[in-house]
Coordinates of C-alpha atoms in Angstrom, one line a residue:
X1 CA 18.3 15.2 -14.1
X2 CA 15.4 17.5 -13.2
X3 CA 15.8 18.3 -9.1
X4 CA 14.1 16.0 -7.1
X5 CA 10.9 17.0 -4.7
X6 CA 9.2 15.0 -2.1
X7 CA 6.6 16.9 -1.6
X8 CA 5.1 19.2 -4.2
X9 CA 2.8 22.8 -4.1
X10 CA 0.3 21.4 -6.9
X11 CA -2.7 20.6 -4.1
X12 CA -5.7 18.5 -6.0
X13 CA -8.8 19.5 -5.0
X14 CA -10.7 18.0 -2.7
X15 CA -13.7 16.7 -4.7
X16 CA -17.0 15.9 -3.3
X17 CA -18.9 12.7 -4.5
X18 CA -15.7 11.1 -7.0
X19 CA -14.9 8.1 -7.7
X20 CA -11.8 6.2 -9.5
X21 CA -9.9 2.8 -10.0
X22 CA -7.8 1.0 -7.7
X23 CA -4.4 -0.3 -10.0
X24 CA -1.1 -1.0 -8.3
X25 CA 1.5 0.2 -10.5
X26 CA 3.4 -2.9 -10.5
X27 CA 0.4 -4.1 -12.7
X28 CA 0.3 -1.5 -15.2
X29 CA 1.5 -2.8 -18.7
X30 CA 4.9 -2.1 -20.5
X31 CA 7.8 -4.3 -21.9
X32 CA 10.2 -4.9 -18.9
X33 CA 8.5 -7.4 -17.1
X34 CA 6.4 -5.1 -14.5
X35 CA 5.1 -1.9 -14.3
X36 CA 6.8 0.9 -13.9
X37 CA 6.6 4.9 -13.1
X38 CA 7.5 5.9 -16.7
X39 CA 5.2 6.7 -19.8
X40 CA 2.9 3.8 -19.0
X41 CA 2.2 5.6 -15.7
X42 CA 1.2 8.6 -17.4
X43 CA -0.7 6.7 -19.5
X44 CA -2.4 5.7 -17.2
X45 CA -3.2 9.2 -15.5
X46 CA -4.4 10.6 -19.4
X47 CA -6.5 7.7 -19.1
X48 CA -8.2 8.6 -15.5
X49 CA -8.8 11.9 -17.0
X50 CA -10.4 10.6 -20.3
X51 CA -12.3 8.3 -18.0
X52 CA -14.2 11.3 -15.7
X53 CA -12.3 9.5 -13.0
X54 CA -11.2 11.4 -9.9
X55 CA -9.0 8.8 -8.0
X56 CA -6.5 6.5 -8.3
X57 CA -5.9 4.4 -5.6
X58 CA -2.7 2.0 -5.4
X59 CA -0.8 0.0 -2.8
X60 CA 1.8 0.6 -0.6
X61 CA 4.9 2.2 -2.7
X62 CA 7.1 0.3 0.2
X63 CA 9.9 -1.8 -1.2
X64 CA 9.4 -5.1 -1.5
X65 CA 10.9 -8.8 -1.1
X66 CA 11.1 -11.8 -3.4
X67 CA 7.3 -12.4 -3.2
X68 CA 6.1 -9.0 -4.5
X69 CA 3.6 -8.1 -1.3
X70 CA 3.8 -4.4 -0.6
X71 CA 3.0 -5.2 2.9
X72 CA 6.0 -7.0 3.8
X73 CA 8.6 -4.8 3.3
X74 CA 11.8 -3.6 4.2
X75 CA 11.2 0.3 5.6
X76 CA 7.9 2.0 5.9
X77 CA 9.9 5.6 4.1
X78 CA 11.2 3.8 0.9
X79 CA 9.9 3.6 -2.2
X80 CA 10.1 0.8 -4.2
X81 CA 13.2 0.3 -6.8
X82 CA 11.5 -2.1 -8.8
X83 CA 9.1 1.1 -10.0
X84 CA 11.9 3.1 -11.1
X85 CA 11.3 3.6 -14.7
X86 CA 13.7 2.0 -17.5
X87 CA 12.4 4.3 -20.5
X88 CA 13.4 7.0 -17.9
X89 CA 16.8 5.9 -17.2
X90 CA 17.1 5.7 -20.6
X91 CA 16.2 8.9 -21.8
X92 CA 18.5 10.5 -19.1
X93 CA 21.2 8.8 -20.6
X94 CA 22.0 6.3 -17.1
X95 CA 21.8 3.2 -18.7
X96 CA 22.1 2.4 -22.7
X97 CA 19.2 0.6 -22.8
X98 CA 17.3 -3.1 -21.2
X99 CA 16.2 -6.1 -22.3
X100 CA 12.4 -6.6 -23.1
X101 CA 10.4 -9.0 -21.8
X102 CA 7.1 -10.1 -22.8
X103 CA 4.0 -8.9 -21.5
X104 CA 2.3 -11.2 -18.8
X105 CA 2.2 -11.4 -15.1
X106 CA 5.5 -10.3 -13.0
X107 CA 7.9 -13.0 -12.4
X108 CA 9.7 -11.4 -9.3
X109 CA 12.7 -14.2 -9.4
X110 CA 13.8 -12.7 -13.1
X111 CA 12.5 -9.1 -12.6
X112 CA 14.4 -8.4 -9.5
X113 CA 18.0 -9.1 -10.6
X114 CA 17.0 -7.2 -13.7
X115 CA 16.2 -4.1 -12.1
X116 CA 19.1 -4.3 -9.7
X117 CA 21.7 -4.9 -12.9
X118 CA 20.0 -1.5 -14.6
X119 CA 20.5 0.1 -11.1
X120 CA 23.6 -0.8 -10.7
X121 CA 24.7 0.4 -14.2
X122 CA 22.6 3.9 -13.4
X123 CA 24.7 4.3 -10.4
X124 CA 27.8 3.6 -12.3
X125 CA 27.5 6.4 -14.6
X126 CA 25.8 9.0 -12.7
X127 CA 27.5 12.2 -11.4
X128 CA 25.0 12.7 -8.4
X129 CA 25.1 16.3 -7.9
X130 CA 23.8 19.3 -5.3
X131 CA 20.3 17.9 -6.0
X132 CA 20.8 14.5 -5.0
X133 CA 23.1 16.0 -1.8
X134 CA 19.9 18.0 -0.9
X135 CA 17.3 14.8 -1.4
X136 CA 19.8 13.0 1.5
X137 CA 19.7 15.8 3.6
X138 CA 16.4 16.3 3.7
X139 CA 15.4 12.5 4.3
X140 CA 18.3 12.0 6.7
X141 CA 15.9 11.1 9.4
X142 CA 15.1 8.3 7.6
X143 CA 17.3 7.5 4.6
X144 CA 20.4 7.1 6.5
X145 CA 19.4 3.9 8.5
X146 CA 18.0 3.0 5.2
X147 CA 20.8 2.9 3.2
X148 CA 23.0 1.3 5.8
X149 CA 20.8 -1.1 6.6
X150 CA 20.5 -2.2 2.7
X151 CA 24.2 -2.8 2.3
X152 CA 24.5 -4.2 5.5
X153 CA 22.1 -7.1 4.1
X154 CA 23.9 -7.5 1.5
X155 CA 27.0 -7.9 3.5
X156 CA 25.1 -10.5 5.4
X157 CA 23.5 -12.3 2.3
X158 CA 20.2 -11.2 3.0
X159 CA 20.1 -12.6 6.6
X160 CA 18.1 -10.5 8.7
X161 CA 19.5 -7.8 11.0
X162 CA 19.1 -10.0 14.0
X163 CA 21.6 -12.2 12.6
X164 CA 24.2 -9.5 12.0
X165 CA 27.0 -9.3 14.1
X166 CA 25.8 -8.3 17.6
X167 CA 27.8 -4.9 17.8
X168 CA 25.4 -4.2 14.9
X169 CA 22.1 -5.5 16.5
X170 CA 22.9 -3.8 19.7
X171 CA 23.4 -0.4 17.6
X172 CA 26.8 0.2 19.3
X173 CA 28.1 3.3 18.1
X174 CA 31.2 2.0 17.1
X175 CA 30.2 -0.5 15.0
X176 CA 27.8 1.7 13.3
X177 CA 30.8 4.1 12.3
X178 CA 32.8 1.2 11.1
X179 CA 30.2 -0.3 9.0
X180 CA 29.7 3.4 7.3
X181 CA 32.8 3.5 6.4
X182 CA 33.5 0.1 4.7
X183 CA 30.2 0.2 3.2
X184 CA 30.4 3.9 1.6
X185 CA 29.6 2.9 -1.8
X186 CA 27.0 0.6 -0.9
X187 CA 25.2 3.1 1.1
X188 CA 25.4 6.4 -1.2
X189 CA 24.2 3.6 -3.8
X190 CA 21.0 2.5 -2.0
X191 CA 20.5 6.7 -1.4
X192 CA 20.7 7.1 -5.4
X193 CA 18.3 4.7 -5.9
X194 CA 15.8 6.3 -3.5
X195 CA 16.6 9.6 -5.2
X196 CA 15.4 8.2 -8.4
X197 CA 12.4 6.4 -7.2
X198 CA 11.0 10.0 -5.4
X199 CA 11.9 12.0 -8.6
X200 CA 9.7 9.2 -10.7
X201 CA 7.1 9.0 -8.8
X202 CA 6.9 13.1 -8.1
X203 CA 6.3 13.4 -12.0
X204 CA 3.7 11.1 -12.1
X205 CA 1.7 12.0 -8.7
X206 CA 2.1 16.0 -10.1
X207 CA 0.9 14.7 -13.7
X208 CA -2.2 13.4 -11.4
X209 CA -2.7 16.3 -9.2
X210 CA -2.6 18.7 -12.1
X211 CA -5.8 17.0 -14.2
X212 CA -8.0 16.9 -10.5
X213 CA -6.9 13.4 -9.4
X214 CA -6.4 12.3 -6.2
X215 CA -4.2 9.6 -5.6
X216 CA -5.3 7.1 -2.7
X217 CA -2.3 5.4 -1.3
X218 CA -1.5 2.3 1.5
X219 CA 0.0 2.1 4.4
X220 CA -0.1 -1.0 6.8
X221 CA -0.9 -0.9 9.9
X222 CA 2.4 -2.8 10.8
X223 CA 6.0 -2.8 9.6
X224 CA 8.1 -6.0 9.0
X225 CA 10.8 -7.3 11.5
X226 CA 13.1 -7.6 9.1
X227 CA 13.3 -3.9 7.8
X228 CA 15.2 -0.8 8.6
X229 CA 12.2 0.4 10.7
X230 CA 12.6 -1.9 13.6
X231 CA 15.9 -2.5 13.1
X232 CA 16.8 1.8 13.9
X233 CA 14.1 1.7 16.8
X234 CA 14.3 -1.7 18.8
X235 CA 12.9 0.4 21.8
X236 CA 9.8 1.0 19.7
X237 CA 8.7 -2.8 19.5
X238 CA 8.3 -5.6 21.7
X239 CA 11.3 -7.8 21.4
X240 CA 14.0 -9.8 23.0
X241 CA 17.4 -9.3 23.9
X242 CA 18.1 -10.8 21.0
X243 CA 16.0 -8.5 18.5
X244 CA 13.2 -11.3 18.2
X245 CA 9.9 -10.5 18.5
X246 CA 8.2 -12.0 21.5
X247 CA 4.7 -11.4 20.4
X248 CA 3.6 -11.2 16.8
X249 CA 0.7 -9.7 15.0
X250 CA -2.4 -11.3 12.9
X251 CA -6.0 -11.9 13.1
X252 CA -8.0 -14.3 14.6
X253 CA -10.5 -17.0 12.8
X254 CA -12.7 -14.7 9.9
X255 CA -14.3 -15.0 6.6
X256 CA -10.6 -15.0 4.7
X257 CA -8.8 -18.1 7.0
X258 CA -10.6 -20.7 9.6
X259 CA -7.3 -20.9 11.8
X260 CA -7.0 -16.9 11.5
X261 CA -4.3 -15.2 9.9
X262 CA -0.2 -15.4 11.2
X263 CA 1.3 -12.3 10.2
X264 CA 4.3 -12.6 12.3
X265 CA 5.0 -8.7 12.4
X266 CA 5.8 -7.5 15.7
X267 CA 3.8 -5.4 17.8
X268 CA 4.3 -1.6 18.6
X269 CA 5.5 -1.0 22.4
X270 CA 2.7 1.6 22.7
X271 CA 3.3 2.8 26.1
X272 CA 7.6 3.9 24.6
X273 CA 5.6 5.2 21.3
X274 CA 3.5 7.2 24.0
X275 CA 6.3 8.4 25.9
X276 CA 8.1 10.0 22.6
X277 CA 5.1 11.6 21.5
X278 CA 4.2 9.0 18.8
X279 CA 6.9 10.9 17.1
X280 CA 7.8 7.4 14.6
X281 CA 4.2 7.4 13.6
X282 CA 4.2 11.3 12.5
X283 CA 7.4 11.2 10.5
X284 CA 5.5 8.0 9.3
X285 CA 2.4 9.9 8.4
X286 CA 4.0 13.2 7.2
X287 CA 6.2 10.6 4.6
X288 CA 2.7 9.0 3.7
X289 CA 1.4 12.6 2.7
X290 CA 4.0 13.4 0.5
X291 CA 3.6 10.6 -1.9
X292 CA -0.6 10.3 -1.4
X293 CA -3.5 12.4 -1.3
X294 CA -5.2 10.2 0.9
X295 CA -4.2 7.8 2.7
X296 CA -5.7 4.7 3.9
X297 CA -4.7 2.9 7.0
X298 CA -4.9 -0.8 6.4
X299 CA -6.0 -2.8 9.9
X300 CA -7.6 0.2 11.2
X301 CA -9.1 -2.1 13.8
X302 CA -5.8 -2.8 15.4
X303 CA -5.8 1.0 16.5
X304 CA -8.5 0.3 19.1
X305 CA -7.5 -3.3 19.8
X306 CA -4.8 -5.5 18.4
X307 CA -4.5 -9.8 18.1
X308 CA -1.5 -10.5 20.0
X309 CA -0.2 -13.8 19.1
X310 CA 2.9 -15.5 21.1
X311 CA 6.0 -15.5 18.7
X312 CA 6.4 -19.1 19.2
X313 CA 2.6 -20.1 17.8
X314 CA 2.0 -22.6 15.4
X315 CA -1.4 -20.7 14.0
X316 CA -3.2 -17.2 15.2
X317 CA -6.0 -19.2 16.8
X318 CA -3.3 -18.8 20.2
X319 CA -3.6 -15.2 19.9
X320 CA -5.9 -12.4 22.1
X321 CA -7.4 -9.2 22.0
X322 CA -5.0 -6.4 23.6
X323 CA -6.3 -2.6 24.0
X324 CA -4.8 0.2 21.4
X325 CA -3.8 3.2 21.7
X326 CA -6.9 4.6 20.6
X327 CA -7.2 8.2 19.5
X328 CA -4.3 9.2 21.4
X329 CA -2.1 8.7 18.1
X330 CA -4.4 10.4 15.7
X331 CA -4.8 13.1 17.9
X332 CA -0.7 13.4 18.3
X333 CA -1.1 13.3 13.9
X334 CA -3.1 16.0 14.1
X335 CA -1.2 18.3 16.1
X336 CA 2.4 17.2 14.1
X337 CA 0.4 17.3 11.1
X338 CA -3.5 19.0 10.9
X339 CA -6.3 17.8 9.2
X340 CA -5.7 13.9 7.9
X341 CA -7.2 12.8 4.8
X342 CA -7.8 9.3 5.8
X343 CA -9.4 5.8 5.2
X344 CA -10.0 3.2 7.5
X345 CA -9.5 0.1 6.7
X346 CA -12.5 -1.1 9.0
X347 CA -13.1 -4.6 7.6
X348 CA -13.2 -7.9 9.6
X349 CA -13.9 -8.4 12.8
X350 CA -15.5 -5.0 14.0
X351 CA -16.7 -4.4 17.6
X352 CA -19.0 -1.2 18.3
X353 CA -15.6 -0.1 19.8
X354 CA -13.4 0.1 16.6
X355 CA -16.8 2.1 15.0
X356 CA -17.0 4.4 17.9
X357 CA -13.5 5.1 17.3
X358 CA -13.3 5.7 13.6
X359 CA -17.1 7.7 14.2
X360 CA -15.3 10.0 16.5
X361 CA -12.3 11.1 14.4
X362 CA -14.5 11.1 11.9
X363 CA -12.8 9.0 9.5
X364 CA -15.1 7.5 6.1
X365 CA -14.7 3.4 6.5
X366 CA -14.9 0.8 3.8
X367 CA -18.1 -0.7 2.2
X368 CA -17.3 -3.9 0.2
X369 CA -20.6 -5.0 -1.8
X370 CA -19.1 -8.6 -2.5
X371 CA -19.6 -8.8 1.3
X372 CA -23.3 -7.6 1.1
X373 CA -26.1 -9.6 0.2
X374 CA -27.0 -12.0 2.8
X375 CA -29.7 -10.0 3.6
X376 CA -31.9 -6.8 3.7
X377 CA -29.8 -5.7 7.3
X378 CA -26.5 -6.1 6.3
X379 CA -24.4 -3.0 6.7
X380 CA -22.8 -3.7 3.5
X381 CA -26.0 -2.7 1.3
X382 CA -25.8 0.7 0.0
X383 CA -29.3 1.5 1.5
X384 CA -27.8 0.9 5.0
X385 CA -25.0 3.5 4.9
X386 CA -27.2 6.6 6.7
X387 CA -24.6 9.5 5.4
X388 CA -22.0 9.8 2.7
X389 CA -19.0 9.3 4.6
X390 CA -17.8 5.8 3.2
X391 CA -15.8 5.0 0.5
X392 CA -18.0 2.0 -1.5
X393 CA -15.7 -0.9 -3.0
X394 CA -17.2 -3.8 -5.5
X395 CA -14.2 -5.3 -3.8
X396 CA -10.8 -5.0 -2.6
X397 CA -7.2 -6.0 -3.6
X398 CA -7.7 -9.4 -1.2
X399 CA -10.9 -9.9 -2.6
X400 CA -11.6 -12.2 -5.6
X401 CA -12.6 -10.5 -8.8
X402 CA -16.1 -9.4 -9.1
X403 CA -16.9 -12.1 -11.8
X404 CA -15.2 -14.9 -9.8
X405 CA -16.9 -13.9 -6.6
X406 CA -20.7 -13.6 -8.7
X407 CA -20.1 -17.5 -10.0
X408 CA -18.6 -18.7 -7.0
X409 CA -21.8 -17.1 -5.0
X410 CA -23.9 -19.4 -3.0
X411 CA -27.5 -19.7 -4.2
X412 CA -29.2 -17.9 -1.7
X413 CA -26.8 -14.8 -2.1
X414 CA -27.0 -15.0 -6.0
X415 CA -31.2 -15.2 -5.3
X416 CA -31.0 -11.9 -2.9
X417 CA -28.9 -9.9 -5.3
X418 CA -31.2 -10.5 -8.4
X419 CA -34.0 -9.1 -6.0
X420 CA -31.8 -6.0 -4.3
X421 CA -31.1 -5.4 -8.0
X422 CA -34.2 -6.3 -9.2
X423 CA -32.9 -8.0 -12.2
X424 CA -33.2 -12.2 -13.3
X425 CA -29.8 -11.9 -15.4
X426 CA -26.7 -9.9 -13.1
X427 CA -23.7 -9.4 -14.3
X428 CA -20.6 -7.3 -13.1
X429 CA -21.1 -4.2 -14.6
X430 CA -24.9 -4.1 -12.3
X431 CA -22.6 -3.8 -9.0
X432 CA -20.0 -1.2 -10.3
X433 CA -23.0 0.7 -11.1
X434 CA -24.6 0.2 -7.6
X435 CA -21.5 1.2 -6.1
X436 CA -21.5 4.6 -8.4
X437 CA -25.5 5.1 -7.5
X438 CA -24.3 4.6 -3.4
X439 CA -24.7 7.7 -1.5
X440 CA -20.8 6.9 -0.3
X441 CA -18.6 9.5 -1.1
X442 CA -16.3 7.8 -2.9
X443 CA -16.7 5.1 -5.5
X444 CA -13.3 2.7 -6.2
X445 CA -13.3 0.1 -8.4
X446 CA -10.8 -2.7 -9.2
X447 CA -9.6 -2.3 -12.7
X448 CA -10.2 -6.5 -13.2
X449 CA -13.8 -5.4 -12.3
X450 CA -14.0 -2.8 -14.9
X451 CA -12.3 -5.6 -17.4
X452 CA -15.3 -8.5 -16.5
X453 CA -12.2 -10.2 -15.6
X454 CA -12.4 -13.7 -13.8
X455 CA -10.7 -15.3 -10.4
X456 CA -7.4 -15.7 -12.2
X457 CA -7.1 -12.4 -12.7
X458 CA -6.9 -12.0 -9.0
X459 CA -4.2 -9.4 -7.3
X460 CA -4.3 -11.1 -4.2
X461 CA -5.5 -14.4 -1.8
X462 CA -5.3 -13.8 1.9
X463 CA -3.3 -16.8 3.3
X464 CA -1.3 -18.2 0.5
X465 CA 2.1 -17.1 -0.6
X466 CA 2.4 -18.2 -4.2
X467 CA 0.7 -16.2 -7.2
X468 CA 0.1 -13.0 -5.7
X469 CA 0.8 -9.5 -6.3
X470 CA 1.6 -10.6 -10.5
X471 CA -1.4 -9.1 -11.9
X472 CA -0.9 -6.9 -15.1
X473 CA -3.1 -5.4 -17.1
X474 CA -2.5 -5.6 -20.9
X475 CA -2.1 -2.3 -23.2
X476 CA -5.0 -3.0 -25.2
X477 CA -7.4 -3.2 -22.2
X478 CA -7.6 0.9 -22.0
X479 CA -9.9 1.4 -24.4
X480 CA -11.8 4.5 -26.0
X481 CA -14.8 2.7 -25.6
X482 CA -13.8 2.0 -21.9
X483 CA -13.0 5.7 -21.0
X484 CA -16.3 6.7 -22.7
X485 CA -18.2 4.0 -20.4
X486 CA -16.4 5.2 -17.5
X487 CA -17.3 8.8 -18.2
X488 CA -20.6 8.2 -19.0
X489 CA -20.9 6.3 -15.3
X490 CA -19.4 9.3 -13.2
X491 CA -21.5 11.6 -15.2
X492 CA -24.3 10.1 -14.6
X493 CA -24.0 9.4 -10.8
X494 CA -22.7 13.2 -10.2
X495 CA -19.1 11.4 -9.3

């Protein structure tokens, strides 16, 4: 096995106006029942390139639970094992070979013990050497509580850590030893794993970088109780005695939910995160700029002010507004880290506050045009923008698809659209083409959209639990004809 890097010297240039497709790669196509960071990922980049495209953005790379959501997961350094490519293994001669499974969306229930039996054979016939040694060294200030944390939840069925023994919730010293050393295997296991996720996903982000793509990646503003995060820095969040939170996050009341959104992550101790420097939240960054180009923050808002909800609440209508930390944090990134290429998420409820905010760190926010056409002064309409620095959307990973949204319009929207479009007959491809004609910087576009595909083609729906995050696109889809279309588009909009 090649030696591993986390962070690689092929630097992507930083285009201008660009614009690219936003596919998780859990929803690329291939036969073992999800997508994975092998030849179909490449594909995928040779595609991009055919295509005139620039970016590809994707979500979170987080590991994550039975439901599939990126943004519930359990550490905000790890990548995600399920990625980890079987044709890979394979060819590196770690497992003999898998089971196919037919194309279609991801069924998490049979995908996940899957995966974890190839692992586990991987493991079992690997001879880690000095290059694996080095990847742990070098990601000891994260990895380590990792891996113990993994294997202690599987000690403890799954339970979370609050529900460990309390020598272990506490941290004692002692107990932490002990643990280590029962637990060996376990732990230098969940380390090999992470070894082969970051040496996966280097080939294909270097595969990117080297054709003049940038890859746009995800990180949530928030981190999940249950995860190794919390669980290594209690003094970091506001909890209990116990290790429960006692306030939780989520949004209030909005377009997505009437009774608001309940989240239930807890909420950063900013004055502690202050005191340390906001040291968690530059390793968290730096770790975010080795696997993206860009990164975009998800619940920007929360930065400037955050819904704090009691723990106990039935719904997030109990929550309030509570101030952020502001710029303090970006301006502690900088220093750790220079210049950030970042997004803000800056969707939802947005006070002249949060704007002033991203305006003066001069971060490009989000323009969704399924949000846009209620009327000639909404800020979602391209002619509104006033400068370049925005990155335009037809929609969003919570959004519906563009055709679902277009049928599913109310009449007086439909009726303002054919007018800002000035067309009688609008169909999807008319908004990817606005959003390409937008003076924003940057253009992405759900691949659905690019597909004409309908509502249950959907990646995600705010508010539910079932259904979401199974998406995959099908082989055929990628298309010369599609590449040429998409070429033809960037070309003509100077992206």
């Amino acid at each position: 096995m090649k030696t591993t890097e986390t962070k690689t010297d092929t630097k992507v240039p930083r285009p201008g106006r660009s614009a690219g497709i936003l596919l998780h790669p859990t929803s690329l196509p291939g036969p073992y029942g999800i997508g994975e960071l092998g030849p179909e990922a490449l594909a995928f980049v040779e595609f991009l390139e055919k295509s005139g495209q620039k970016l590809w953005q994707i979500l979170p790379l987080s590991p994550t639970g039975g439901d599939g959501s990126p943004y519930s997961s359990y550490s905000a350094f790890a990548g995600n094992p399920l990625l980890i490519s079987t044709e890979r293994l394979v060819k590196d001669g770690l497992v003999s070979g898998a089971e196919e499974n037919p194309d279609g969306p991801v069924d998490y229930p049979a995908v996940i013990p899957a995966k974890t039996k190839l692992l586990r054979e991987a493991y079992g016939n690997a001879r880690p050497g000095k290059e694996f040694d080095a990847f742990v060294e070098e990601q000891s200030g994260w990895l380590e509580d990792y891996a113990l944390y993994m294997a202690l939840k599987g000690k403890y069925d799954g339970r979370a850590w609050n529900l460990w023994d309390d020598g272990l919730v506490k941290r004692e010293p002692d107990a932490l030893e002990k643990a280590r050393r029962e637990l060996a295997g376990e732990v230098r296991y969940h380390q090999f794993v992470q070894y082969l996720f970051f040496d996966h996903w280097t080939d294909v982000k270097e595969a990117a970088n080297e054709v003049g793509i940038e890859v746009i990646g995800d990180i949530p503003i928030f981190v999940s109780h249950d995860s190794a995060d919390v669980w290594a820095r209690q003094s970091l969040f506001h909890l209990d005695d116990s290790g429960s939170p006692t306030v939780v996050a989520g949004v209030p009341p909005d377009y997505f939910s009437e009774t608001g959104q309940l989240w239930g992550n807890p909420l950063y101790d900013w004055e502690s995160m202050e005191r340390d420097g906001y040291s968690w939240w530059v390793e968290r960054m730096r770790m975010a700029l080795t696997l993206y180009d860009v990164v975009r923050i998800d619940h920007f808002r929360g930065f400037e002010a955050y819904w704090e909800i009691p723990a106990d609440a039935e719904t997030a209508r109990e929550g309030r507004w509570v101030k952020g930390p502001g710029k303090d944090v970006f301006r502690a990134l900088e220093d750790g880290l220079g210049e950030l290429p970042i997004i803000a998420e800056d969707l939802g409820e947005i006070t002249p506050e949060v704007e002033a905010l991203r305006d003066e760190l001069g971060l490009p926010g989000m323009k969704v045009l399924q949000f846009a056409f209620s009327g000639p002064d909404n800020a979602f309409l391209p002619h509104e923008y006033g400068d370049a620095n925005w990155v335009i959307y037809t929609g969003t990973h919570d959004n519906d698809t563009t055709a679902g949204w277009w049928r599913s319009a109310d009449p007086e929207g439909r009726s303002f659209a054919r007018r800002y479009l000035g067309k009688e007959y609008v169909s999807v491809p008319d908004f990817i083409r606005l959003a390409y004609a937008s003076v924003a910087e940057k253009a992405v576009v759900p691949m659905q959209d690019f597909l004409e595909l309908g509502p249950e083609h959907r990646m995600n729906t705010p508010g539910t639990t079932e259904g979401n995050w199974s998406w995959r696109l099908e082989e055929s889809a990628l298309t010369p004809e599609l590449a040429k279309r998409l070429k033809s588009l960037s070309e003509t909009y100077g992206r």
